[in-house]
């Protein structure tokens, strides 16, 4: 047994030496089955070598926690992602801590201090740059990380979860083309996000396949929120040759477009068809109900949580890029092109 006159051995020091999180060491100590055999063997060997003894008071052992981090929490799609993560965490008896860092360095630094203090199982980041200094710091803390909808091009170290944005956008545009629309406006999402660029690519691909020229005037920039959808639709409707349909690359922008149409004394879909992307719960109750592309947000959150817990347990992940299917949902906001 190791000598007892050196520094006190803690779960934190064992976790650091094993290259795992503190909750993983706790699971090994408590005989939990959700730890990979190789990881369990490595941790147990270190526990034996250092003569570590678990406290009798089990309440002092850290509870399992998932840190779920958004840049902002002002969008209903965040609620859907939280629901998926929470469902998996609840089933695994793991808590969920939700944070927003607002893209501010000071908030990020404070959040990192909090993560270190609460010994999280791991972190799920939403629309984060995979190559950012934040990921370097999380690696230093031995905090497994999964990213939902990465901002930049996914790297080769961090698992990422996304949806089939290109095929969903292709299906939405093809739907409008099948209704006779040839001048189809597009309201794009933030240029920094891979999912935004991919949706724009799907729109262009559908037009090109139908031998319809891509008109740069029909593509306007948005940010996924209502106001940019309103402004984008107003800009498109003010063209000398306005579109007969608009594809907004988020539901919120599509609903903003509804207001721009209303203010011009027009009607959806009689005068202009509108289609969105996400299938948020609220769009079934819009007037008219919105045709959209269903993005499986809750399922994306659940998959991210399951993947993270596997990483925290020392398991090997079969791949680093997971893409869930999208589905066109036709409702009442799209109709035949007006003559």
XYZ file of C-alpha atoms in Angstrom, residues 6-298:
293
model
C 2.349 12.176 1.058
C -0.371 14.347 -0.432
C -3.885 13.086 0.254
C -5.226 10.997 -2.608
C -8.579 12.233 -3.875
C -10.956 11.203 -6.628
C -9.866 14.327 -8.501
C -6.225 13.240 -8.492
C -7.184 9.686 -9.518
C -9.342 11.058 -12.353
C -6.540 13.335 -13.559
C -4.029 10.481 -13.620
C -6.488 8.141 -15.366
C -7.508 10.786 -17.898
C -11.218 10.534 -17.028
C -13.817 12.638 -15.259
C -14.357 12.533 -11.488
C -17.895 11.101 -11.911
C -16.366 8.211 -13.883
C -14.114 7.391 -10.918
C -17.191 7.609 -8.700
C -19.051 5.126 -10.911
C -16.153 2.679 -10.663
C -16.106 3.030 -6.876
C -19.847 2.462 -6.678
C -19.747 -0.610 -8.911
C -21.807 0.972 -11.679
C -21.994 -0.994 -14.939
C -21.873 2.018 -17.298
C -18.082 2.152 -17.505
C -16.043 0.568 -20.291
C -14.008 -2.462 -19.110
C -10.659 -0.913 -20.111
C -11.473 2.302 -18.259
C -12.678 0.404 -15.187
C -9.476 -1.639 -15.122
C -7.283 1.484 -15.432
C -9.131 3.315 -12.653
C -9.207 0.288 -10.346
C -5.457 -0.238 -10.809
C -4.795 3.392 -9.796
C -7.131 3.078 -6.816
C -5.233 -0.011 -5.651
C -1.830 1.551 -6.284
C -2.657 4.662 -4.227
C -4.591 2.805 -1.559
C -7.680 4.927 -2.059
C -10.677 4.142 0.132
C -14.171 5.395 -0.672
C -15.869 7.499 1.986
C -18.506 5.676 3.995
C -20.932 8.590 3.514
C -22.132 8.036 -0.054
C -23.822 11.420 -0.086
C -20.354 12.960 -0.374
C -19.747 11.264 -3.708
C -20.437 13.571 -6.682
C -23.680 13.121 -8.558
C -23.569 12.651 -12.310
C -24.002 15.871 -14.288
C -24.199 16.898 -17.936
C -23.374 20.499 -18.796
C -25.485 21.728 -21.734
C -24.223 25.037 -23.099
C -25.866 27.449 -25.548
C -24.632 30.776 -26.838
C -28.116 32.123 -26.098
C -31.362 30.724 -24.725
C -33.824 32.941 -26.608
C -35.030 30.445 -29.187
C -37.744 27.777 -28.864
C -35.533 25.221 -30.602
C -33.259 25.342 -27.526
C -36.155 24.000 -25.464
C -36.460 21.009 -27.798
C -32.751 20.196 -27.460
C -32.949 20.545 -23.666
C -35.903 18.145 -23.636
C -33.915 15.457 -25.438
C -30.852 15.813 -23.203
C -32.957 15.846 -20.045
C -34.881 12.704 -21.049
C -31.654 10.715 -21.430
C -30.097 12.205 -18.305
C -33.170 11.430 -16.203
C -33.178 7.801 -17.370
C -29.484 7.504 -16.449
C -29.938 9.282 -13.075
C -27.732 12.108 -14.320
C -28.619 15.772 -13.828
C -28.521 18.477 -16.506
C -27.048 21.946 -15.972
C -28.117 24.425 -18.682
C -26.006 27.538 -19.299
C -25.810 30.406 -21.783
C -22.449 32.102 -22.352
C -23.712 34.801 -24.752
C -20.481 34.667 -26.786
C -18.751 36.724 -24.084
C -15.226 35.742 -22.930
C -15.928 36.696 -19.311
C -19.057 34.529 -19.205
C -17.135 31.663 -20.793
C -14.327 31.899 -18.232
C -16.821 31.913 -15.347
C -18.633 28.919 -16.818
C -15.330 26.996 -17.110
C -14.615 27.686 -13.432
C -18.064 26.368 -12.575
C -17.500 23.226 -14.644
C -14.265 22.491 -12.834
C -15.906 23.034 -9.450
C -18.870 20.744 -10.059
C -16.919 17.848 -11.650
C -19.213 17.392 -14.615
C -19.439 14.105 -16.521
C -19.019 16.063 -19.730
C -20.220 18.939 -21.868
C -22.649 19.324 -24.764
C -22.018 22.526 -26.724
C -24.604 23.902 -29.163
C -23.486 25.818 -32.310
C -19.935 26.057 -31.019
C -16.704 26.363 -33.003
C -15.049 22.955 -32.639
C -11.600 24.515 -33.000
C -12.105 27.210 -30.330
C -9.897 27.721 -27.234
C -12.896 26.553 -25.217
C -12.338 23.003 -26.470
C -8.648 23.176 -25.566
C -9.598 24.108 -21.998
C -12.192 21.325 -21.793
C -9.564 18.794 -22.885
C -7.303 20.092 -20.117
C -10.114 19.458 -17.643
C -10.630 15.907 -19.009
C -14.233 16.831 -19.764
C -15.648 14.756 -22.655
C -17.367 17.011 -25.199
C -20.052 16.619 -27.870
C -21.160 19.423 -30.217
C -24.641 19.896 -31.681
C -24.681 21.828 -34.988
C -21.021 22.922 -35.005
C -20.274 26.448 -36.171
C -17.102 25.584 -38.057
C -15.997 22.557 -40.027
C -16.037 19.550 -37.658
C -12.611 18.410 -36.545
C -11.317 14.908 -35.942
C -11.490 14.853 -32.152
C -14.968 15.911 -31.000
C -18.180 14.024 -31.886
C -20.755 16.238 -33.595
C -24.513 15.803 -33.943
C -26.502 17.352 -36.782
C -29.431 16.896 -39.129
C -29.629 16.174 -42.858
C -29.808 19.875 -43.697
C -28.902 19.548 -47.386
C -31.499 16.894 -48.215
C -34.130 18.704 -46.129
C -33.510 21.948 -47.982
C -33.529 20.105 -51.299
C -36.923 18.540 -50.471
C -38.386 21.918 -49.439
C -37.286 23.609 -52.648
C -38.436 20.681 -54.792
C -41.843 20.911 -53.112
C -42.172 24.547 -54.179
C -40.993 23.735 -57.707
C -43.598 20.956 -57.949
C -46.264 23.582 -57.221
C -45.143 25.591 -60.240
C -42.950 28.148 -58.479
C -39.956 29.377 -60.457
C -39.033 32.560 -58.582
C -38.276 31.213 -55.123
C -36.764 33.520 -52.546
C -34.408 32.205 -49.879
C -33.745 33.721 -46.452
C -30.438 32.300 -45.236
C -29.258 31.706 -41.684
C -25.974 32.906 -40.123
C -23.024 32.455 -42.480
C -20.856 31.158 -39.626
C -22.922 27.993 -39.144
C -22.362 24.866 -41.205
C -26.089 24.052 -41.129
C -26.911 27.458 -42.676
C -24.478 27.030 -45.537
C -25.683 23.490 -46.154
C -29.334 24.593 -46.390
C -28.381 27.218 -48.942
C -26.518 24.555 -50.933
C -29.608 22.315 -50.926
C -31.768 25.187 -52.234
C -29.307 25.890 -55.047
C -29.011 22.202 -55.924
C -32.796 21.829 -56.326
C -32.996 24.872 -58.604
C -30.102 23.686 -60.728
C -31.589 20.177 -61.036
C -34.820 21.784 -62.310
C -32.798 23.969 -64.723
C -33.872 27.132 -62.927
C -31.200 29.817 -62.801
C -30.090 30.819 -59.302
C -30.861 34.543 -59.014
C -28.628 36.248 -56.401
C -31.327 38.896 -55.877
C -33.614 36.202 -54.468
C -31.153 35.230 -51.708
C -31.135 37.475 -48.623
C -29.333 37.166 -45.308
C -31.031 36.397 -41.997
C -30.047 35.154 -38.539
C -32.744 32.510 -37.781
C -34.850 34.990 -35.728
C -38.258 36.537 -36.467
C -37.117 40.085 -37.221
C -34.608 39.033 -39.870
C -37.322 36.920 -41.499
C -39.628 39.953 -41.563
C -36.913 42.172 -43.069
C -35.803 39.524 -45.553
C -39.328 38.852 -46.806
C -40.014 42.601 -47.079
C -36.856 43.010 -49.135
C -37.833 40.181 -51.461
C -41.395 41.463 -51.882
C -40.065 44.931 -52.798
C -38.230 43.583 -55.865
C -39.444 44.655 -59.288
C -40.077 40.946 -59.897
C -40.883 39.549 -56.448
C -40.839 35.809 -55.749
C -44.001 33.720 -55.733
C -42.604 31.631 -52.853
C -40.107 32.087 -50.036
C -38.070 29.385 -48.345
C -36.949 30.654 -44.940
C -34.227 28.491 -43.444
C -35.817 28.567 -39.971
C -39.407 28.519 -38.730
C -38.937 31.751 -36.808
C -37.851 33.571 -39.972
C -40.795 32.049 -41.844
C -43.204 33.421 -39.223
C -41.507 36.808 -39.513
C -42.189 36.550 -43.235
C -45.890 36.057 -42.496
C -46.004 39.537 -40.961
C -44.236 41.114 -43.941
C -46.841 39.550 -46.230
C -49.700 40.749 -44.029
C -48.396 44.311 -43.924
C -48.419 44.450 -47.722
C -52.055 43.410 -47.808
C -51.218 39.975 -49.211
C -52.152 36.468 -48.042
C -50.330 33.194 -47.502
C -50.486 31.042 -49.609
C -52.871 32.766 -52.063
C -50.357 35.480 -52.973
C -47.124 33.991 -51.650
C -46.148 30.500 -50.478
C -43.854 30.268 -47.451
C -41.938 27.265 -46.152
C -39.747 27.023 -43.049
C -37.216 24.709 -41.433
C -37.309 23.118 -37.916
C -40.973 22.158 -37.284
C -41.170 23.888 -33.920
C -44.347 22.998 -31.972
C -45.793 26.503 -32.430
C -45.929 26.385 -36.249
C -48.836 23.931 -36.270
C -50.896 26.730 -34.718
C -49.798 29.571 -36.998
C -52.298 30.960 -39.476
C -52.063 29.231 -41.831
C -50.207 26.219 -40.358
C -46.650 26.314 -41.678
C -45.231 23.902 -44.227
C -41.722 23.147 -42.987
C -38.850 20.683 -42.772
C -38.816 18.748 -39.528
C -35.435 18.852 -37.851
C -35.321 16.229 -35.064
C -34.110 18.639 -32.378
C -35.179 16.578 -29.364
